[in-house]
mmCIF file of C-alpha atoms in Angstrom:
data_model
loop_
_atom_site.group_PDB
_atom_site.id
_atom_site.type_symbol
_atom_site.label_atom_id
_atom_site.label_comp_id
_atom_site.label_asym_id
_atom_site.label_seq_id
_atom_site.Cartn_x
_atom_site.Cartn_y
_atom_site.Cartn_z
ATOM 1 C CA MET J 164 -36.535 20.265 15.814
ATOM 2 C CA HIS J 165 -33.995 22.000 13.633
ATOM 3 C CA SER J 166 -31.061 20.894 15.800
ATOM 4 C CA ARG J 167 -32.347 17.303 15.723
ATOM 5 C CA ASN J 168 -32.569 17.349 11.922
ATOM 6 C CA GLY J 169 -29.105 18.885 11.740
ATOM 7 C CA LEU J 170 -27.685 16.073 13.861
ATOM 8 C CA LEU J 171 -29.423 13.457 11.726
ATOM 9 C CA LEU J 172 -28.061 15.112 8.582
ATOM 10 C CA VAL J 173 -24.465 15.093 9.827
ATOM 11 C CA THR J 174 -24.726 11.469 10.988
ATOM 12 C CA ALA J 175 -26.301 10.293 7.756
ATOM 13 C CA LEU J 176 -23.861 12.152 5.547
ATOM 14 C CA MET J 177 -20.917 10.614 7.380
ATOM 15 C CA ALA J 178 -22.408 7.146 6.953
ATOM 16 C CA LEU J 179 -23.212 7.705 3.294
ATOM 17 C CA ALA J 180 -19.744 9.008 2.572
ATOM 18 C CA LEU J 181 -18.313 5.700 3.793
ATOM 19 C CA MET J 182 -20.696 3.498 1.777
ATOM 20 C CA PRO J 183 -19.989 2.949 -1.937
ATOM 21 C CA VAL J 184 -23.709 2.611 -2.654
ATOM 22 C CA GLN J 185 -25.770 3.728 -5.634
ATOM 23 C CA ALA J 186 -28.822 5.980 -5.587
ATOM 24 C CA ASP J 187 -30.205 9.220 -6.952
ATOM 25 C CA THR J 188 -27.602 11.876 -6.437
ATOM 26 C CA ILE J 189 -28.697 14.860 -4.352
ATOM 27 C CA ILE J 190 -26.514 17.946 -4.720
ATOM 28 C CA LEU J 191 -26.905 20.636 -2.068
ATOM 29 C CA LYS J 192 -26.084 24.283 -2.663
ATOM 30 C CA ASN J 193 -23.192 24.067 -0.225
ATOM 31 C CA GLY J 194 -21.532 21.552 -2.551
ATOM 32 C CA VAL J 195 -22.327 18.397 -0.564
ATOM 33 C CA ARG J 196 -23.327 15.408 -2.737
ATOM 34 C CA PHE J 197 -24.809 12.134 -1.511
ATOM 35 C CA ASP J 198 -27.029 9.257 -2.577
ATOM 36 C CA GLY J 199 -30.762 9.010 -1.914
ATOM 37 C CA THR J 200 -34.178 9.636 -3.470
ATOM 38 C CA ALA J 201 -36.053 12.888 -2.930
ATOM 39 C CA SER J 202 -39.803 13.558 -2.871
ATOM 40 C CA PRO J 203 -41.968 16.545 -1.792
ATOM 41 C CA VAL J 204 -43.518 16.336 1.674
ATOM 42 C CA PRO J 205 -47.343 16.556 1.457
ATOM 43 C CA ASP J 206 -48.818 19.730 2.952
ATOM 44 C CA GLN J 207 -45.312 21.094 3.581
ATOM 45 C CA GLU J 208 -44.593 23.454 0.717
ATOM 46 C CA GLY J 209 -40.901 23.752 -0.095
ATOM 47 C CA LEU J 210 -39.896 20.756 2.042
ATOM 48 C CA PHE J 211 -38.416 17.573 0.598
ATOM 49 C CA LYS J 212 -37.938 14.166 2.168
ATOM 50 C CA VAL J 213 -34.735 12.401 1.154
ATOM 51 C CA THR J 214 -34.656 8.630 1.613
ATOM 52 C CA ALA J 215 -31.167 7.137 1.738
ATOM 53 C CA GLY J 216 -31.353 3.426 2.347
ATOM 54 C CA LYS J 217 -33.349 3.117 5.584
ATOM 55 C CA ARG J 218 -32.687 6.725 6.587
ATOM 56 C CA GLN J 219 -34.924 9.719 6.021
ATOM 57 C CA LEU J 220 -33.686 13.307 5.908
ATOM 58 C CA PHE J 221 -35.567 16.545 5.319
ATOM 59 C CA TYR J 222 -34.356 19.540 3.325
ATOM 60 C CA ARG J 223 -35.850 22.825 2.312
ATOM 61 C CA GLU J 224 -36.106 23.343 -1.424
ATOM 62 C CA THR J 225 -33.792 26.346 -1.053
ATOM 63 C CA GLU J 226 -31.034 24.058 0.281
ATOM 64 C CA ILE J 227 -31.089 21.736 -2.756
ATOM 65 C CA ASP J 228 -29.256 22.759 -5.902
ATOM 66 C CA HIS J 229 -30.465 19.921 -8.108
ATOM 67 C CA ILE J 230 -31.167 16.180 -8.160
ATOM 68 C CA GLU J 231 -29.803 13.718 -10.688
ATOM 69 C CA LYS J 232 -32.729 11.335 -11.035
ATOM 70 C CA ASN J 233 -32.338 7.580 -11.589
ATOM 71 C CA ASP J 234 -33.916 4.338 -10.424
ATOM 72 C CA ARG J 235 -31.526 3.602 -7.573
ATOM 73 C CA THR J 236 -32.611 3.128 -3.977
ATOM 74 C CA GLY J 237 -29.559 3.873 -1.852
ATOM 75 C CA LEU J 238 -29.702 0.487 -0.084
ATOM 76 C CA LEU J 239 -26.337 -1.037 0.763
ATOM 77 C CA ASP J 240 -25.728 -4.234 -1.182
ATOM 78 C CA LYS J 241 -23.322 -6.123 1.069
ATOM 79 C CA ASN J 242 -22.790 -8.897 -1.456
ATOM 80 C CA ALA J 243 -21.904 -6.403 -4.163
ATOM 81 C CA LEU J 244 -19.574 -4.626 -1.761
ATOM 82 C CA LEU J 245 -17.830 -7.891 -0.873
ATOM 83 C CA ALA J 246 -17.518 -8.767 -4.560
ATOM 84 C CA ARG J 247 -15.889 -5.402 -5.281
ATOM 85 C CA TRP J 248 -13.471 -5.894 -2.381
ATOM 86 C CA GLU J 249 -12.513 -9.355 -3.636
ATOM 87 C CA GLU J 250 -12.005 -8.020 -7.154
ATOM 88 C CA ARG J 251 -9.805 -5.189 -5.856
ATOM 89 C CA ASN J 252 -7.838 -7.686 -3.787
ATOM 90 C CA ARG J 253 -7.330 -9.870 -6.877
ATOM 91 C CA GLN J 254 -6.118 -6.846 -8.866
ATOM 92 C CA LEU J 255 -3.613 -5.869 -6.163
ATOM 93 C CA THR J 256 -2.272 -9.419 -5.978
ATOM 94 C CA GLU J 257 -1.872 -9.437 -9.750
ATOM 95 C CA GLU J 258 -0.287 -5.979 -9.900
ATOM 96 C CA THR J 259 2.116 -6.335 -6.975
ATOM 97 C CA GLY J 260 2.735 -10.071 -6.854
ATOM 98 C CA LEU J 261 2.113 -9.954 -3.095
ATOM 99 C CA THR J 262 -0.492 -11.909 -1.167
ATOM 100 C CA VAL J 263 -2.941 -10.238 1.195
ATOM 101 C CA GLU J 264 -0.801 -11.302 4.165
ATOM 102 C CA GLN J 265 2.388 -9.925 2.604
ATOM 103 C CA ARG J 266 0.736 -6.594 1.769
ATOM 104 C CA ARG J 267 -0.688 -6.337 5.274
ATOM 105 C CA LEU J 268 2.767 -6.992 6.768
ATOM 106 C CA VAL J 269 4.478 -4.386 4.575
ATOM 107 C CA ARG J 270 1.775 -1.784 5.133
ATOM 108 C CA GLY J 271 1.916 -2.285 8.896
ATOM 109 C CA LEU J 272 5.676 -1.743 8.953
ATOM 110 C CA MET J 273 5.409 1.225 6.621
ATOM 111 C CA PHE J 274 3.037 3.067 8.951
ATOM 112 C CA GLU J 275 5.418 2.477 11.860
ATOM 113 C CA LEU J 276 7.748 4.899 10.069
ATOM 114 C CA LYS J 277 5.597 7.704 11.496
ATOM 115 C CA SER J 278 7.323 7.134 14.831
ATOM 116 C CA GLU J 279 9.407 10.023 16.156
ATOM 117 C CA ASP J 280 11.834 7.464 17.592
ATOM 118 C CA GLU J 281 14.727 7.263 15.139
ATOM 119 C CA SER J 282 15.890 3.903 16.501
ATOM 120 C CA LYS J 283 12.440 2.470 15.770
ATOM 121 C CA ARG J 284 12.488 3.858 12.232
ATOM 122 C CA ILE J 285 15.898 2.296 11.669
ATOM 123 C CA SER J 286 14.547 -1.034 12.921
ATOM 124 C CA VAL J 287 11.594 -0.799 10.521
ATOM 125 C CA ARG J 288 13.885 -0.007 7.594
ATOM 126 C CA GLU J 289 16.009 -3.072 8.389
ATOM 127 C CA LYS J 290 12.922 -5.283 8.542
ATOM 128 C CA LEU J 291 11.757 -3.989 5.172
ATOM 129 C CA LYS J 292 15.190 -4.730 3.686
ATOM 130 C CA VAL J 293 14.858 -8.325 4.891
ATOM 131 C CA LEU J 294 11.391 -8.586 3.333
ATOM 132 C CA GLN J 295 12.683 -7.114 0.060
ATOM 133 C CA ALA J 296 15.047 -10.071 -0.198
ATOM 134 C CA GLU J 297 12.018 -12.396 0.024
ATOM 135 C CA PHE J 298 9.545 -10.560 -2.218
ATOM 136 C CA ASP J 299 9.094 -7.196 -3.949
ATOM 137 C CA ALA J 300 8.060 -5.066 -0.978
ATOM 138 C CA TYR J 301 9.363 -2.046 -2.902
ATOM 139 C CA GLY J 302 6.847 -2.502 -5.695
ATOM 140 C CA TYR J 303 3.911 -2.542 -3.315
ATOM 141 C CA ILE J 304 5.084 0.486 -1.313
ATOM 142 C CA ALA J 305 5.719 2.447 -4.505
ATOM 143 C CA SER J 306 2.254 1.567 -5.811
ATOM 144 C CA ILE J 307 0.521 3.153 -2.797
ATOM 145 C CA TYR J 308 3.024 5.978 -2.199
ATOM 146 C CA ARG J 309 0.822 8.660 -3.760
ATOM 147 C CA GLU J 310 -1.997 7.797 -1.328
ATOM 148 C CA LEU J 311 0.153 8.504 1.726
ATOM 149 C CA SER J 312 0.038 11.451 4.079
ATOM 150 C CA PRO J 313 2.760 14.046 3.413
ATOM 151 C CA LEU J 314 3.795 13.485 7.042
ATOM 152 C CA LEU J 315 4.693 9.887 6.210
ATOM 153 C CA ALA J 316 5.921 10.361 2.638
ATOM 154 C CA PRO J 317 9.457 11.656 3.460
ATOM 155 C CA ASN J 318 10.299 8.582 5.565
ATOM 156 C CA VAL J 319 8.824 6.288 2.916
ATOM 157 C CA LEU J 320 10.914 7.951 0.186
ATOM 158 C CA TYR J 321 14.008 7.330 2.285
ATOM 159 C CA VAL J 322 13.123 3.640 2.624
ATOM 160 C CA LEU J 323 12.365 3.236 -1.084
ATOM 161 C CA THR J 324 15.729 4.767 -1.952
ATOM 162 C CA GLN J 325 17.454 2.292 0.335
ATOM 163 C CA LEU J 326 15.530 -0.673 -1.087
ATOM 164 C CA ASP J 327 16.111 0.142 -4.768
ATOM 165 C CA PRO J 328 17.848 3.445 -5.611
ATOM 166 C CA ARG J 329 17.603 3.063 -9.390
ATOM 167 C CA ARG J 330 13.866 2.424 -9.426
ATOM 168 C CA THR J 331 13.250 5.304 -7.028
ATOM 169 C CA VAL J 332 14.746 8.067 -9.193
ATOM 170 C CA PRO J 333 11.537 8.856 -11.165
ATOM 171 C CA LEU J 334 9.536 8.927 -7.943
ATOM 172 C CA LEU J 335 12.090 11.252 -6.355
ATOM 173 C CA GLN J 336 11.945 13.572 -9.353
ATOM 174 C CA GLU J 337 8.159 13.659 -9.089
ATOM 175 C CA SER J 338 8.260 14.189 -5.325
ATOM 176 C CA ALA J 339 10.732 17.042 -5.743
ATOM 177 C CA GLN J 340 7.802 18.983 -7.208
ATOM 178 C CA SER J 341 5.368 18.098 -4.411
ATOM 179 C CA ASN J 342 3.283 20.845 -2.825
ATOM 180 C CA TYR J 343 4.638 19.830 0.583
ATOM 181 C CA PHE J 344 8.012 21.362 1.471
ATOM 182 C CA ALA J 345 9.198 18.405 3.595
ATOM 183 C CA VAL J 346 8.637 16.018 0.671
ATOM 184 C CA ARG J 347 10.486 18.341 -1.730
ATOM 185 C CA ALA J 348 13.392 18.724 0.675
ATOM 186 C CA ILE J 349 13.979 14.994 1.227
ATOM 187 C CA ALA J 350 13.547 14.226 -2.487
ATOM 188 C CA LEU J 351 16.270 16.736 -3.412
ATOM 189 C CA GLU J 352 18.554 15.452 -0.669
ATOM 190 C CA LEU J 353 18.165 11.861 -1.868
ATOM 191 C CA LEU J 354 18.691 12.754 -5.537
ATOM 192 C CA GLY J 355 21.885 14.554 -4.566
ATOM 193 C CA GLY J 356 23.023 11.563 -2.538
ATOM 194 C CA LEU J 357 22.467 9.316 -5.550
ATOM 195 C CA ARG J 358 24.637 11.664 -7.680
ATOM 196 C CA HIS J 359 21.921 11.575 -10.341
ATOM 197 C CA LYS J 360 23.209 14.360 -12.575
ATOM 198 C CA ASP J 361 20.262 14.244 -14.964
ATOM 199 C CA SER J 362 18.225 15.507 -12.025
ATOM 200 C CA ALA J 363 20.400 18.608 -11.590
ATOM 201 C CA PRO J 364 17.900 20.982 -13.300
ATOM 202 C CA ILE J 365 15.130 19.861 -10.940
ATOM 203 C CA ILE J 366 17.396 20.105 -7.896
ATOM 204 C CA ALA J 367 18.567 23.577 -8.877
ATOM 205 C CA ARG J 368 14.986 24.824 -8.989
ATOM 206 C CA GLY J 369 14.924 24.155 -5.264
ATOM 207 C CA LEU J 370 17.276 27.108 -4.831
ATOM 208 C CA ALA J 371 14.380 29.377 -5.855
ATOM 209 C CA ASP J 372 11.909 27.730 -3.465
ATOM 210 C CA PHE J 373 10.020 29.827 -0.904
ATOM 211 C CA SER J 374 10.840 27.209 1.761
ATOM 212 C CA GLN J 375 14.232 27.498 3.443
ATOM 213 C CA PRO J 376 14.624 23.720 4.092
ATOM 214 C CA VAL J 377 14.145 23.091 0.364
ATOM 215 C CA GLN J 378 16.708 25.754 -0.554
ATOM 216 C CA ILE J 379 19.189 24.214 1.871
ATOM 217 C CA SER J 380 18.633 20.683 0.528
ATOM 218 C CA ALA J 381 19.071 21.931 -3.040
ATOM 219 C CA ALA J 382 22.330 23.708 -2.230
ATOM 220 C CA TYR J 383 23.904 20.676 -0.561
ATOM 221 C CA ALA J 384 22.588 18.313 -3.255
ATOM 222 C CA LEU J 385 24.259 20.339 -6.020
ATOM 223 C CA ALA J 386 27.513 20.230 -4.070
ATOM 224 C CA ASP J 387 27.189 16.458 -3.641
ATOM 225 C CA MET J 388 26.805 16.143 -7.412
ATOM 226 C CA GLY J 389 29.664 18.507 -8.218
ATOM 227 C CA VAL J 390 27.516 20.605 -10.581
ATOM 228 C CA ARG J 391 29.167 24.021 -11.027
ATOM 229 C CA GLN J 392 26.904 25.685 -13.575
ATOM 230 C CA TYR J 393 24.554 26.886 -10.828
ATOM 231 C CA THR J 394 27.319 28.824 -9.080
ATOM 232 C CA PRO J 395 25.721 32.235 -9.875
ATOM 233 C CA ALA J 396 22.470 31.107 -8.223
ATOM 234 C CA LEU J 397 24.343 29.888 -5.140
ATOM 235 C CA VAL J 398 26.280 33.169 -4.957
ATOM 236 C CA SER J 399 22.981 35.080 -4.950
ATOM 237 C CA LEU J 400 21.803 33.032 -1.970
ATOM 238 C CA LEU J 401 24.794 34.250 0.039
ATOM 239 C CA ALA J 402 22.775 37.441 0.534
ATOM 240 C CA ASN J 403 19.725 35.543 1.826
ATOM 241 C CA ALA J 404 18.431 36.919 5.119
ATOM 242 C CA ASP J 405 18.141 33.404 6.555
ATOM 243 C CA LEU J 406 21.558 32.471 7.930
ATOM 244 C CA ARG J 407 20.839 28.780 7.388
ATOM 245 C CA VAL J 408 20.323 29.361 3.676
ATOM 246 C CA SER J 409 23.315 31.663 3.222
ATOM 247 C CA GLY J 410 25.465 29.284 5.264
ATOM 248 C CA ALA J 411 24.429 26.259 3.188
ATOM 249 C CA SER J 412 25.161 28.194 0.012
ATOM 250 C CA ARG J 413 28.623 29.182 1.254
ATOM 251 C CA GLU J 414 29.466 25.605 2.264
ATOM 252 C CA SER J 415 28.230 24.273 -1.071
ATOM 253 C CA LEU J 416 30.250 26.802 -3.071
ATOM 254 C CA THR J 417 33.349 25.976 -1.048
ATOM 255 C CA ALA J 418 32.861 22.252 -1.696
ATOM 256 C CA LEU J 419 32.205 22.776 -5.411
ATOM 257 C CA TRP J 420 35.351 24.849 -5.940
ATOM 258 C CA SER J 421 37.650 23.280 -3.341
ATOM 259 C CA ASP J 422 40.202 22.312 -5.994
ATOM 260 C CA LYS J 423 40.531 25.949 -7.090
ATOM 261 C CA LEU J 424 40.316 27.536 -3.648
ATOM 262 C CA GLY J 425 42.902 25.503 -1.822
ATOM 263 C CA ASP J 426 43.165 26.957 1.692
ATOM 264 C CA LYS J 427 41.494 30.200 0.654
ATOM 265 C CA ARG J 428 38.089 30.957 2.198
ATOM 266 C CA LEU J 429 35.578 33.263 0.530
ATOM 267 C CA ASN J 430 32.604 34.597 2.447
ATOM 268 C CA THR J 431 30.897 37.581 0.865
ATOM 269 C CA VAL J 432 28.959 37.968 -2.366
ATOM 270 C CA SER J 433 31.581 40.368 -3.747
ATOM 271 C CA GLU J 434 34.423 37.924 -2.984
ATOM 272 C CA TRP J 435 32.626 35.099 -4.763
ATOM 273 C CA ASP J 436 31.649 37.355 -7.674
ATOM 274 C CA GLU J 437 35.289 38.259 -8.191
ATOM 275 C CA PHE J 438 36.331 34.610 -7.955
ATOM 276 C CA TRP J 439 33.586 33.520 -10.365
ATOM 277 C CA LYS J 440 34.605 36.026 -13.047
ATOM 278 C CA ALA J 441 38.029 34.411 -13.197
ATOM 279 C CA GLN J 442 36.677 30.889 -13.825
ATOM 280 C CA THR J 443 35.987 29.066 -17.059
ATOM 281 C CA LEU J 444 33.056 26.714 -17.228
ATOM 282 C CA GLU J 445 31.765 24.048 -19.579
ATOM 283 C CA GLY J 446 28.075 24.612 -20.141
ATOM 284 C CA THR J 447 25.856 27.632 -19.538
ATOM 285 C CA PRO J 448 25.874 29.220 -16.086
ATOM 286 C CA VAL J 449 22.464 29.693 -14.452
ATOM 287 C CA GLY J 450 21.443 32.511 -12.136
ATOM 288 C CA LEU J 451 18.780 32.472 -9.451
ATOM 289 C CA ALA J 452 16.352 34.585 -11.498
ATOM 290 C CA GLN J 453 16.400 31.966 -14.277
ATOM 291 C CA LEU J 454 15.138 29.201 -12.013
ATOM 292 C CA GLU J 455 11.450 28.350 -11.756
ATOM 293 C CA PRO J 456 10.402 27.425 -8.202
ATOM 294 C CA LEU J 457 9.313 23.824 -7.677
ATOM 295 C CA SER J 458 6.144 24.988 -5.944
ATOM 296 C CA SER J 459 4.565 28.177 -4.656
ATOM 297 C CA GLU J 460 3.433 29.190 -1.204
ATOM 298 C CA GLU J 461 -0.118 29.571 -2.534
ATOM 299 C CA GLU J 462 -0.141 26.046 -4.005
ATOM 300 C CA GLU J 463 1.210 24.561 -0.790
ATOM 301 C CA LEU J 464 -1.359 26.403 1.325
ATOM 302 C CA LYS J 465 -4.206 25.290 -0.961
ATOM 303 C CA GLN J 466 -3.017 21.670 -0.850
ATOM 304 C CA THR J 467 -2.826 21.792 2.943
ATOM 305 C CA ILE J 468 -6.342 23.210 3.231
ATOM 306 C CA ASP J 469 -7.738 20.641 0.767
ATOM 307 C CA SER J 470 -6.119 17.740 2.625
ATOM 308 C CA ASN J 471 -7.627 18.894 5.914
ATOM 309 C CA ASN J 472 -11.159 19.143 4.535
#
C-alpha cells in the first residue's frame, strides 16, 4: 500500500509541476510545494486526503508543513492555459519583432549548435548570418540566452558575437562572471578578440580564477588587447603548477612586450621580474593578489547542483 501511494505521489507531483494551475498550496516538510485541497480522512487520525484536480493523494499529518488555504480547486482550465499561451506569444512577437515561425526557425538552428561536429556548427552559424540579414535573429537569441543550458551558452555567445559584436559586449561582460567556467572562458576570449579595452578589468580577474581554462583565456585576451598594466599578475602565473597556465602566461608576456624584447626570450619568474623593474608604465600596475576572482569553486558547484535538481 505504501509503495502504491508513493508511486501515485511521484506521478501526480510530476504532472502538477507541469501544469500552471491554481489551487490551495500544500507545502510538505521536505520542501515540495504543489496545488490541491486537503481534508482529514474520517476515522483515520493524522491522515489527510489531498485532491488535486481529479487526483487524490494521501499524506500523514507529520509529512505536511502547512497549507495555504484558498478557494481554488486545482482543475486544469485549458481555455485559460491557451489564453495565457496566446498572450505570451503576442508579447514575444512585440518584443522581438519576429513571428512564431521565425522564432521557431531560429530556435531550432540555435539548438543544433549543441552538435560536437564543428562543420555542422559552422553551417548553423552561416545560416543564422543569412537570417540576420532578413530579420533580427540576434535580438531573439539574446532575449532567451539566459534561459539556455551552460552547455549550449558558449556556442551561442560565439554566434551572437559574429552576428553583432557591438551589441554583444554587455552580454559578454555579464557572461564573464558566470558560475560556469566554460561560459567565463569563452566570454573572456571573445572580449579579447574584440579588443574591448574597457573590459580589461573584468578580463584580468580571470587570471585569479580557480579554473585553468579561464586563466588561460584571460592571459591570451590581455595580450590580444595589448594591456600591460597586468604584467605583475601574469608574471606571478609563471610559477603556476599547471604548465598550460604558466605557458599561456609566458606567451602573453612575450606578446605584450615584443617591442622591448626583440629576439630576447625570458622564461623564469626572476628573469621577468628583473625585466619588469626596468620598465616604465602609464597607469597603475596590478598584481595577482589584487584581483578578485570572477567566481568561486563553491559557487560553481552550488550552481551545478541546483541546475541538476
